[in-house]
Amino acid sequence: METSLLYPVTNDQRTDQKLDGLWRFKFDETKQGAKAGWETGFHDGVSMPVPASFNDFFTDKDSREYTGDFWYSRKFFVPSAAKGKALFLRFDAVTHRATIFVNGKEIRSHEGGFLPFAADISSAVHYGAENTVVVKGNNELSREALPAGDTITLRNGKKMVRPFFDFYNYSGLNRSVHLLTLPQERVLDYTTTFELNGQDATVNYTVTTNGDAPVTVSLADADGQVVATAQGKEGALQVKNAHLWQVRNAYLYTLTIQVGDDAETPVDTYTDRIGIRTIRISGTNILVNDKPIYLKGFGRHEDSPFAGRAFDLNVEKKDFALMKWIGANSFRTSHYPYDEQVYKIADEEGFLLTDEVPAVGFKMAAAAFLGGLNQSFFKGPWLKKLHERHIDQIRDLVKRDKNHPSVLAWSLFNEPDTVDENAVPYFKQIFDESKDLDPQSRPRTFTLSEDDTIETSKVLDFPDFYMLNRYPGWYHFGGHQISDGEAGLRDEMDKWQKAGVTKPVVFTEFGADTEAGLHKLPSVMWTEEYQVEVLKMFSRVFDDYDFIKGEQVWNLADFQTVEGNMRVNGNKKGIFTRDRQPKEAAFFYHDRWNKLPLDY
Ligand SMILES: CCC[C@@H]1NC[C@@H](O)[C@H](O)[C@H]1C(=O)O
């Protein structure tokens, strides 16, 4: 678990310099890099953009599909003025694992391709001079790491991944790298929780520092007017006539934490933007500020041409423009934590997001669909190591994202095999160990696949609300059989209703692969007309069951997957194409969702 995951800020005490741009890059198929001294830096290889996945920049298949070790290297200057400061390199994400070297000295390693980590380089840098940072990365998959898969070796000796999941194994320095200079005594973390008292609100906070200097906390409104202050590492800010953060009607305050007893020359200052709101599950309702909401939106991916899985602010801005146009109010960060900038935008735009760890592929049937073996996933020698990494990534996810008003819930798995009795002890451990991580006690949940129903799933007591992934009309009862698909879906909803469902149900995946531009009258599968027929069918069912409190269609946009006879250069269930142009279904949802209130 990381000591501090605060997002970098620049002020009189802190600097944040991004090391984005072209680095040197090379593969290390024979693992010769360490022996050849690559950790001290290199000038050969190719230039590689950061942040970006390396895969799509190559024109040969062996390079695009490369699996194994790879190395990045670049120089960076450390000014003499940085002497006396704590120096860190912060990697927003390296997929799937990394070892960091500075000037040839190994600093640290990190496991997990979608969460940040910081390397303390204070003892390794030369001041007033150029330094060299080297990243040794690896993108192999296994059953004891997240996301789950296998790595096989072809007869020609080359490694190849067999993901147990349906998204491409884009790899590399997928997010920004920051050179941070920080005060020796500083803020490491902070928490906020909220109480609403009529028009007023109380912001309860805690601050963690690495020293004993006094702490002062203040809150300023959107006009910069300080509305509350408090002293101490724990306290309460009393806000009169609080302006609440609401769904698609956001309001953000600025929280300022000052360390030191002289406000004129503080030891450290950290600022962040927070939203005052509460989240609660009550019966089959999801409440924001004690008002029931209905989730309208998408499962998404961080995926785009050229950048691969890398965070691209241009794509993110476009995606939010599309989600606002269509009338959405939420999305799931399927199937991994997204770049922190996504959550900041969601905070500003008033979107709710379900924050998901990459616990995907925990189901051998899925592996079988994608080429794995058909056996119990939750009964194997990989479980101990997998659990360690799983709970570690849940801890870091909550530590990183706990102060975002946009975070509605934590998704701890996607489509795990919950029919298997062996799943129960694993789920109990994960839910027990994650229970107290979030100071705001937001709901914890996971998605249930087609096989995991109210009759077959063994773990339905754990989630705080249910997330269903259902595909009648596509993976079964497709085409002219869609009427049987609707009847079967209604049968299942009737069983949920009859069982007396006591928690909200959100549909987090449903849809149909659709080739943009393919039309036929009457429709056939893969046409735009058919995708609309499927989505209209789901809409009819959703409108008939009041315990259903959300519809997040799969997917916002077409996205890259492994190649195969079930994929046409990727997954085409997007409502928009991969270059973000609308299919017919986009206009269906624009009409359906914009008739409703923004938050219901
Ligand atoms: C029947 C499982 C559906 C599956 N669910 C997980 C997503 O990551 C996939 O993209 C989606 C699909 O196959 O479209």
XYZ file of C-alpha atoms and ligand atoms in Angstrom:
614
model
C 0.000 0.000 0.000
C 1.353 3.417 -0.940
C 2.206 5.943 1.816
C 0.767 8.915 -0.047
C -1.381 9.096 -3.156
C -2.213 12.802 -3.081
C -2.484 14.211 -6.585
C 0.456 16.536 -7.338
C 0.016 20.296 -6.868
C 2.347 23.249 -7.408
C 2.630 26.082 -4.857
C 5.276 27.930 -2.828
C 6.256 24.717 -1.054
C 5.677 22.077 -3.746
C 6.602 21.721 -7.447
C 5.236 19.285 -10.014
C 7.057 18.927 -13.342
C 5.612 16.449 -15.831
C 8.196 14.309 -17.641
C 5.797 13.590 -20.515
C 7.054 13.541 -24.092
C 9.379 11.235 -26.055
C 11.378 8.702 -24.040
C 13.763 6.019 -25.406
C 12.157 2.563 -25.549
C 13.179 -1.009 -26.274
C 11.911 -4.542 -25.830
C 13.920 -7.036 -23.790
C 12.711 -10.389 -25.112
C 15.823 -12.248 -23.946
C 15.952 -10.449 -20.571
C 19.462 -9.174 -21.296
C 18.764 -5.609 -20.167
C 19.947 -5.984 -16.575
C 23.180 -7.736 -17.597
C 23.750 -5.150 -20.320
C 23.419 -2.260 -17.852
C 20.235 -0.757 -19.345
C 19.305 0.490 -15.883
C 21.902 3.272 -16.321
C 20.048 4.535 -19.407
C 20.322 4.055 -23.156
C 20.119 6.070 -26.353
C 19.353 3.270 -28.832
C 15.949 1.663 -29.266
C 13.111 3.863 -30.536
C 11.482 7.078 -29.326
C 8.204 6.418 -27.524
C 5.522 8.920 -26.469
C 4.610 9.115 -22.769
C 1.805 8.865 -21.774
C 0.856 6.221 -24.328
C 0.589 2.469 -24.760
C 3.478 1.303 -26.926
C 1.468 -1.258 -28.936
C -0.140 0.752 -31.752
C 3.018 2.636 -32.724
C 4.488 -0.459 -34.357
C 3.725 -1.739 -37.855
C 4.837 -5.335 -37.253
C 2.658 -7.809 -35.367
C 5.411 -9.212 -33.104
C 6.005 -5.718 -31.705
C 2.335 -4.811 -31.353
C 1.634 -8.095 -29.570
C 4.895 -8.017 -27.576
C 4.687 -9.690 -24.180
C 7.496 -9.572 -21.637
C 9.989 -7.006 -20.305
C 10.360 -3.579 -21.898
C 12.480 -0.587 -20.938
C 11.964 3.191 -21.024
C 14.694 5.776 -20.418
C 15.017 9.561 -20.363
C 17.059 12.314 -18.815
C 15.720 14.976 -16.451
C 17.353 17.992 -14.823
C 17.315 18.597 -11.053
C 18.006 22.258 -10.176
C 20.364 23.053 -7.291
C 17.475 24.929 -5.702
C 15.862 21.548 -5.014
C 18.513 20.733 -2.402
C 16.919 20.105 0.986
C 13.604 19.089 -0.555
C 12.218 15.565 -0.752
C 12.386 14.454 -4.383
C 9.955 11.934 -5.856
C 9.101 10.533 -9.255
C 5.358 9.843 -9.358
C 4.146 7.364 -11.976
C 0.401 7.740 -12.548
C 0.319 4.201 -13.996
C 2.750 1.708 -15.543
C 1.008 -1.355 -17.001
C 1.224 -3.936 -15.508
C 4.335 -3.718 -13.297
C 7.553 -1.703 -13.066
C 10.980 -1.345 -11.501
C 12.376 2.193 -11.298
C 16.065 3.149 -11.570
C 17.640 6.610 -11.208
C 21.253 7.081 -12.279
C 21.582 3.303 -12.330
C 20.342 2.850 -8.737
C 17.280 0.648 -8.233
C 14.716 2.704 -6.312
C 11.581 0.539 -6.090
C 9.165 -1.799 -7.850
C 5.384 -1.691 -8.173
C 2.725 -4.245 -9.102
C -0.513 -3.166 -10.770
C -1.058 -1.326 -14.010
C -3.768 1.206 -13.173
C -2.820 2.975 -9.932
C -0.104 5.531 -9.129
C 3.061 5.042 -7.116
C 5.911 7.337 -6.054
C 9.622 6.604 -5.994
C 11.707 8.559 -3.444
C 14.785 9.553 -5.481
C 16.238 12.052 -2.983
C 19.322 9.924 -2.338
C 19.980 9.096 -5.986
C 19.914 12.437 -7.805
C 22.685 14.850 -8.794
C 21.709 18.483 -8.121
C 22.320 21.140 -10.726
C 22.795 18.394 -13.303
C 21.057 16.003 -15.658
C 19.896 12.684 -14.239
C 18.647 9.486 -15.866
C 15.427 7.684 -15.035
C 14.890 4.148 -16.345
C 11.693 2.120 -16.087
C 11.788 -1.626 -16.562
C 8.212 -2.682 -17.337
C 6.444 -5.983 -17.866
C 3.017 -6.752 -19.318
C 2.638 -10.481 -18.784
C -0.652 -11.783 -17.412
C -1.175 -14.502 -14.840
C -3.867 -15.933 -12.606
C -2.166 -14.418 -9.564
C -2.279 -10.818 -10.784
C -4.961 -8.317 -11.787
C -6.367 -8.398 -14.463
C -6.343 -12.200 -14.728
C -5.075 -14.171 -17.693
C -2.373 -16.515 -18.866
C 0.889 -15.961 -20.702
C 1.785 -18.720 -23.135
C 4.919 -19.338 -25.176
C 4.452 -19.981 -28.888
C 6.487 -22.639 -30.677
C 8.656 -19.861 -32.105
C 9.615 -18.931 -28.531
C 7.664 -15.707 -28.397
C 5.410 -15.015 -25.419
C 1.750 -14.153 -25.893
C -0.955 -13.179 -23.431
C -4.297 -14.973 -23.204
C -6.459 -12.439 -21.327
C -9.443 -13.779 -19.365
C -11.045 -10.418 -20.184
C -12.389 -8.600 -23.217
C -10.075 -5.626 -23.658
C -6.700 -5.364 -25.352
C -3.607 -5.754 -23.181
C -2.331 -2.265 -23.984
C 0.864 -1.708 -22.023
C 3.556 0.805 -21.144
C 3.734 4.196 -19.430
C 0.014 4.732 -19.941
C -0.195 7.825 -17.734
C 1.992 10.810 -16.858
C 5.254 10.792 -14.925
C 5.866 13.669 -12.486
C 9.082 15.018 -10.906
C 7.977 16.279 -7.487
C 9.898 18.436 -5.000
C 8.158 18.359 -1.621
C 8.830 19.813 1.834
C 10.534 17.377 4.186
C 7.570 17.823 6.582
C 4.362 17.632 4.606
C 0.781 16.514 4.217
C 0.605 12.822 3.311
C -3.163 12.354 3.208
C -6.498 13.769 4.259
C -10.075 12.534 4.625
C -13.447 14.256 4.508
C -16.906 13.157 5.597
C -20.093 15.212 5.576
C -23.153 15.828 7.748
C -26.071 17.845 6.378
C -27.959 19.947 8.924
C -30.819 21.630 7.067
C -29.227 24.462 5.035
C -25.911 23.984 6.826
C -23.276 21.289 6.611
C -20.401 19.962 8.682
C -17.211 18.843 6.926
C -15.429 16.455 9.278
C -11.788 16.065 8.306
C -8.561 14.351 9.282
C -5.080 15.271 8.059
C -2.051 12.978 8.090
C 1.409 14.561 8.075
C 4.884 13.151 8.717
C 5.706 15.645 11.462
C 4.432 17.522 14.529
C 3.945 21.008 13.146
C 0.432 22.393 13.716
C -2.189 22.133 10.981
C -4.779 24.686 9.885
C -7.602 23.749 7.502
C -9.802 26.209 5.625
C -12.625 25.925 3.119
C -13.291 28.488 0.406
C -16.367 28.736 -1.794
C -16.337 28.871 -5.600
C -15.730 32.652 -5.393
C -12.651 32.124 -3.238
C -14.334 33.398 -0.051
C -13.201 31.474 3.043
C -16.379 30.091 4.624
C -14.872 28.010 7.446
C -11.554 27.322 9.175
C -10.416 24.881 11.851
C -7.212 24.001 13.706
C -5.708 20.561 14.244
C -5.160 17.323 12.370
C -8.728 16.364 13.092
C -11.653 18.707 13.162
C -14.940 19.947 11.767
C -15.596 22.811 9.372
C -19.039 24.350 9.939
C -20.465 25.605 6.630
C -23.484 27.923 6.731
C -25.896 27.697 3.776
C -23.795 24.981 2.222
C -23.910 24.742 -1.578
C -24.245 20.989 -2.098
C -22.655 18.949 -4.841
C -25.481 17.365 -6.804
C -25.785 15.010 -9.769
C -25.249 17.010 -12.966
C -25.346 20.149 -10.801
C -21.897 20.216 -9.251
C -20.506 22.720 -6.767
C -16.922 22.490 -5.563
C -15.239 24.095 -2.574
C -11.475 24.457 -2.216
C -9.973 22.792 0.833
C -6.629 24.251 1.963
C -4.415 22.438 4.459
C -1.525 24.465 5.904
C 1.242 22.911 7.975
C 3.214 25.172 10.337
C 2.337 27.907 12.784
C 3.182 30.854 10.528
C 0.489 31.414 7.916
C 2.850 33.750 6.062
C 5.550 31.093 5.623
C 3.915 27.687 5.986
C 5.998 24.506 6.061
C 3.629 22.900 3.554
C 0.389 23.710 1.803
C -1.932 21.276 0.079
C -5.143 22.255 -1.718
C -7.853 20.163 -3.299
C -11.409 20.659 -4.563
C -14.155 18.806 -2.706
C -17.942 18.530 -3.014
C -20.246 18.504 -0.012
C -22.713 15.648 -0.510
C -23.856 12.445 1.120
C -24.419 9.021 -0.413
C -26.624 6.354 1.129
C -28.476 3.175 0.166
C -31.971 3.045 1.599
C -34.078 0.014 0.651
C -33.992 -0.208 -3.132
C -33.005 3.458 -3.447
C -29.626 5.058 -4.062
C -29.704 8.442 -2.285
C -27.505 11.455 -2.970
C -28.142 14.137 -0.352
C -31.090 11.959 0.734
C -32.679 12.284 -2.729
C -33.234 9.113 -4.804
C -31.277 9.037 -8.064
C -31.430 6.877 -11.200
C -28.171 6.078 -12.988
C -28.156 6.747 -16.735
C -24.918 6.104 -18.520
C -22.294 3.678 -19.589
C -19.649 1.147 -19.032
C -16.533 2.730 -20.549
C -12.904 1.986 -21.341
C -9.824 4.158 -21.413
C -9.269 3.338 -25.051
C -8.626 5.340 -28.200
C -6.731 5.124 -31.477
C -2.995 5.890 -31.239
C -2.865 6.350 -27.432
C -4.239 2.836 -26.741
C -5.091 2.631 -23.008
C -3.273 5.870 -22.209
C -5.059 8.830 -20.697
C -5.761 11.370 -23.431
C -7.332 14.618 -22.215
C -8.720 15.317 -25.692
C -10.593 12.006 -25.753
C -11.818 12.498 -22.200
C -13.137 15.944 -22.994
C -14.943 14.550 -26.033
C -16.404 11.642 -24.037
C -17.840 14.019 -21.445
C -19.292 16.205 -24.209
C -21.006 13.121 -25.653
C -22.240 11.915 -22.243
C -23.695 15.347 -21.469
C -25.312 15.588 -24.923
C -26.941 12.160 -24.573
C -28.336 12.958 -21.086
C -26.143 10.598 -19.052
C -25.246 11.199 -15.395
C -22.902 8.315 -14.556
C -20.449 5.666 -15.677
C -18.466 2.725 -14.359
C -14.667 2.815 -14.637
C -14.796 -0.640 -16.223
C -12.613 -2.610 -15.654
C -9.857 -0.731 -13.815
C -9.198 2.580 -12.044
C -9.013 5.429 -14.555
C -6.585 8.360 -14.593
C -7.226 10.785 -11.692
C -8.019 13.549 -14.166
C -11.182 11.637 -15.162
C -12.453 11.847 -11.571
C -11.630 15.579 -11.416
C -13.694 16.171 -14.549
C -16.530 14.028 -13.155
C -16.372 16.121 -9.949
C -16.726 19.304 -12.000
C -19.460 17.959 -14.287
C -21.542 16.336 -11.547
C -21.206 12.787 -12.838
C -21.367 9.771 -10.533
C -18.892 6.995 -11.135
C -18.538 3.446 -9.871
C -14.816 2.980 -9.257
C -13.653 -0.499 -10.284
C -10.461 -2.427 -9.482
C -9.086 -4.657 -12.262
C -10.473 -7.826 -10.651
C -11.663 -8.996 -14.030
C -11.344 -12.435 -15.580
C -11.909 -14.233 -12.262
C -14.002 -16.779 -14.129
C -12.694 -19.726 -16.056
C -15.753 -19.845 -18.309
C -14.758 -16.386 -19.507
C -11.257 -17.708 -19.944
C -12.702 -20.590 -21.903
C -14.609 -18.090 -24.087
C -11.296 -16.326 -24.563
C -9.277 -19.530 -24.749
C -8.579 -20.473 -21.115
C -9.373 -23.678 -19.252
C -12.787 -24.523 -17.870
C -12.247 -25.096 -14.121
C -12.910 -23.280 -10.840
C -11.119 -19.948 -10.705
C -11.449 -19.740 -6.924
C -9.668 -23.024 -6.307
C -6.090 -22.852 -7.459
C -2.509 -22.249 -6.284
C -2.775 -18.685 -7.522
C -5.373 -17.550 -4.989
C -3.071 -16.504 -2.100
C -0.956 -14.153 -4.208
C -4.014 -12.944 -6.101
C -5.807 -12.047 -2.884
C -2.774 -10.114 -1.580
C -2.661 -8.043 -4.753
C -6.437 -7.678 -4.958
C -6.859 -6.178 -1.486
C -3.695 -4.086 -1.951
C -5.207 -2.514 -5.072
C -8.539 -1.949 -3.322
C -6.693 -0.182 -0.497
C -4.802 2.052 -2.930
C -7.930 2.708 -4.995
C -9.839 3.962 -1.950
C -6.804 5.879 -0.677
C -6.434 7.604 -4.062
C -10.123 8.362 -4.812
C -11.870 8.697 -1.438
C -12.218 12.500 -1.554
C -13.887 12.735 -4.977
C -17.605 13.665 -4.747
C -18.124 11.837 -8.056
C -17.233 8.450 -6.555
C -20.536 6.761 -5.773
C -19.402 3.206 -5.070
C -16.512 0.766 -5.191
C -16.722 -2.168 -7.607
C -14.521 -4.943 -6.254
C -14.943 -7.428 -9.140
C -16.272 -7.633 -12.684
C -18.188 -10.836 -13.573
C -16.428 -13.193 -11.158
C -17.577 -16.803 -10.949
C -19.950 -16.558 -7.981
C -21.791 -19.827 -8.703
C -18.713 -21.651 -7.399
C -18.852 -22.408 -3.634
C -15.104 -21.720 -3.560
C -15.879 -18.063 -4.253
C -17.501 -17.566 -0.838
C -14.386 -17.539 1.399
C -12.543 -15.330 -1.083
C -15.430 -12.830 -1.205
C -15.771 -12.876 2.604
C -12.098 -12.019 2.968
C -12.238 -9.195 0.412
C -15.435 -7.695 1.842
C -14.214 -8.005 5.447
C -10.847 -6.421 4.652
C -12.338 -3.562 2.599
C -15.140 -2.725 5.059
C -13.482 0.193 6.874
C -11.226 1.599 4.152
C -13.569 4.370 3.026
C -14.203 7.098 5.648
C -17.403 7.946 3.734
C -18.518 4.277 3.836
C -19.664 4.303 0.232
C -21.387 1.162 -1.129
C -19.231 -1.799 -2.216
C -20.410 -4.057 -4.975
C -19.442 -6.067 -8.086
C -21.054 -7.074 -11.355
C -22.973 -10.319 -11.769
C -22.730 -12.038 -15.136
C -25.517 -13.938 -16.917
C -24.677 -17.132 -14.988
C -24.859 -15.424 -11.602
C -28.527 -15.064 -10.776
C -30.610 -14.823 -7.637
C -30.924 -18.603 -7.793
C -27.300 -19.535 -8.586
C -25.009 -16.914 -7.024
C -23.514 -17.847 -3.635
C -22.408 -14.338 -2.653
C -25.495 -12.131 -2.889
C -25.285 -11.096 0.770
C -22.050 -9.160 0.207
C -22.855 -6.285 -2.196
C -24.605 -3.131 -0.972
C -26.474 -2.996 -4.277
C -26.589 -5.347 -7.241
C -24.972 -4.698 -10.622
C -26.247 -6.964 -13.398
C -24.569 -7.663 -16.743
C -27.188 -9.250 -19.023
C -27.102 -9.987 -22.786
C -30.352 -11.511 -24.036
C -30.662 -10.387 -27.632
C -26.957 -10.840 -28.165
C -25.118 -13.748 -26.524
C -28.365 -15.677 -26.354
C -31.837 -15.285 -27.843
C -30.391 -13.064 -30.552
C -32.032 -11.885 -33.750
C -35.619 -13.005 -34.319
C -35.465 -14.855 -30.941
C -35.210 -11.539 -29.096
C -38.806 -11.917 -27.907
C -37.694 -15.013 -25.968
C -34.811 -12.916 -24.651
C -37.226 -10.319 -23.296
C -39.481 -13.008 -21.823
C -36.482 -14.637 -20.123
C -35.255 -11.318 -18.751
C -38.719 -10.581 -17.370
C -38.824 -14.054 -15.830
C -35.570 -13.282 -14.034
C -36.766 -9.872 -12.856
C -39.985 -11.477 -11.613
C -37.843 -13.906 -9.568
C -35.856 -10.987 -8.097
C -39.164 -9.237 -7.307
C -40.714 -12.412 -5.818
C -37.618 -13.024 -3.715
C -38.276 -9.605 -2.210
C -35.191 -7.820 -3.486
C -34.156 -5.402 -0.737
C -31.290 -3.596 -2.462
C -31.135 -1.434 -5.612
C -30.457 -3.227 -8.902
C -28.414 -1.421 -11.555
C -27.920 -2.856 -15.036
C -24.225 -2.237 -15.684
C -23.926 -4.074 -18.990
C -26.340 -4.849 -21.806
C -26.130 -4.287 -25.555
C -25.224 -5.638 -28.961
C -22.194 -5.548 -31.231
C -22.963 -3.157 -34.099
C -20.967 -2.317 -37.211
C -21.445 1.401 -37.775
C -22.997 2.036 -41.180
C -24.504 -1.440 -41.468
C -28.241 -1.150 -42.133
C -30.975 -3.615 -43.071
C -34.784 -3.508 -43.149
C -36.008 -5.528 -41.395
C -32.967 -5.650 -39.146
C -30.403 -8.386 -38.667
C -27.782 -8.691 -35.906
C -24.760 -6.349 -36.252
C -26.900 -3.610 -37.882
C -27.553 -0.264 -36.261
C -31.276 -0.977 -36.422
C -30.844 -4.187 -34.449
C -28.788 -2.492 -31.722
C -31.677 -0.059 -31.215
C -34.161 -2.964 -31.054
C -32.107 -4.626 -28.311
C -31.790 -1.398 -26.308
C -35.491 -0.635 -26.677
C -36.218 -4.131 -25.337
C -34.090 -3.507 -22.255
C -35.705 -0.090 -21.778
C -39.179 -1.647 -21.752
C -38.086 -4.071 -19.036
C -36.300 -1.414 -16.952
C -39.440 0.734 -16.995
C -41.500 -2.107 -15.546
C -39.527 -2.851 -12.363
C -39.150 -0.067 -9.785
C -36.255 -1.765 -7.964
C -34.144 -1.117 -11.059
C -32.282 2.099 -10.297
C -29.910 2.394 -13.195
C -29.106 1.592 -16.800
C -25.466 1.772 -17.909
C -25.270 0.422 -21.448
C -22.202 -1.450 -22.701
C -20.278 0.480 -24.002
C -19.929 4.234 -24.525
C -17.635 3.600 -27.506
C -16.241 0.727 -29.558
C -12.939 -0.462 -28.108
C -9.967 -2.674 -28.897
C -9.872 -6.308 -27.777
C -7.823 -9.389 -28.586
C -8.405 -10.620 -32.111
C -10.789 -13.540 -32.545
C -13.744 -14.923 -34.420
C -16.124 -13.104 -32.084
C -14.498 -9.694 -32.551
C -14.373 -7.484 -35.629
C -11.220 -5.513 -34.860
C -12.480 -5.031 -31.316
C -15.728 -4.925 -29.416
C -18.395 -3.034 -31.361
C -21.087 -2.657 -28.674
C -20.332 1.050 -28.531
C -23.154 3.579 -28.755
C -20.457 5.619 -30.437
C -17.703 4.426 -32.754
C -14.114 4.296 -31.504
C -13.541 7.739 -33.079
C -16.575 8.941 -31.122
C -19.196 9.283 -33.872
C -22.834 8.343 -33.106
C -24.562 5.150 -34.138
C -28.379 5.192 -34.413
C -28.595 4.065 -30.776
C -27.016 7.346 -29.636
C -30.117 9.210 -30.813
C -32.370 6.677 -29.101
C -30.715 7.391 -25.756
C -30.512 11.140 -26.439
C -34.283 11.037 -26.756
C -34.903 8.597 -23.862
C -32.614 10.202 -21.282
C -33.156 13.886 -22.039
C -36.869 13.452 -21.341
C -35.951 12.559 -17.745
C -34.582 14.790 -14.956
C -30.772 14.964 -15.001
C -30.491 12.900 -11.806
C -33.330 10.446 -12.367
C -21.216 -11.919 -21.468
C -20.146 -11.021 -20.988
C -20.140 -9.705 -21.710
C -18.821 -8.997 -21.470
N -18.757 -8.437 -20.121
C -17.449 -7.862 -19.775
C -16.989 -6.862 -20.829
O -15.667 -6.491 -20.584
C -17.100 -7.433 -22.248
O -16.697 -6.491 -23.203
C -18.560 -7.873 -22.477
C -18.740 -8.332 -23.934
O -18.442 -9.484 -24.253
O -19.155 -7.466 -24.734
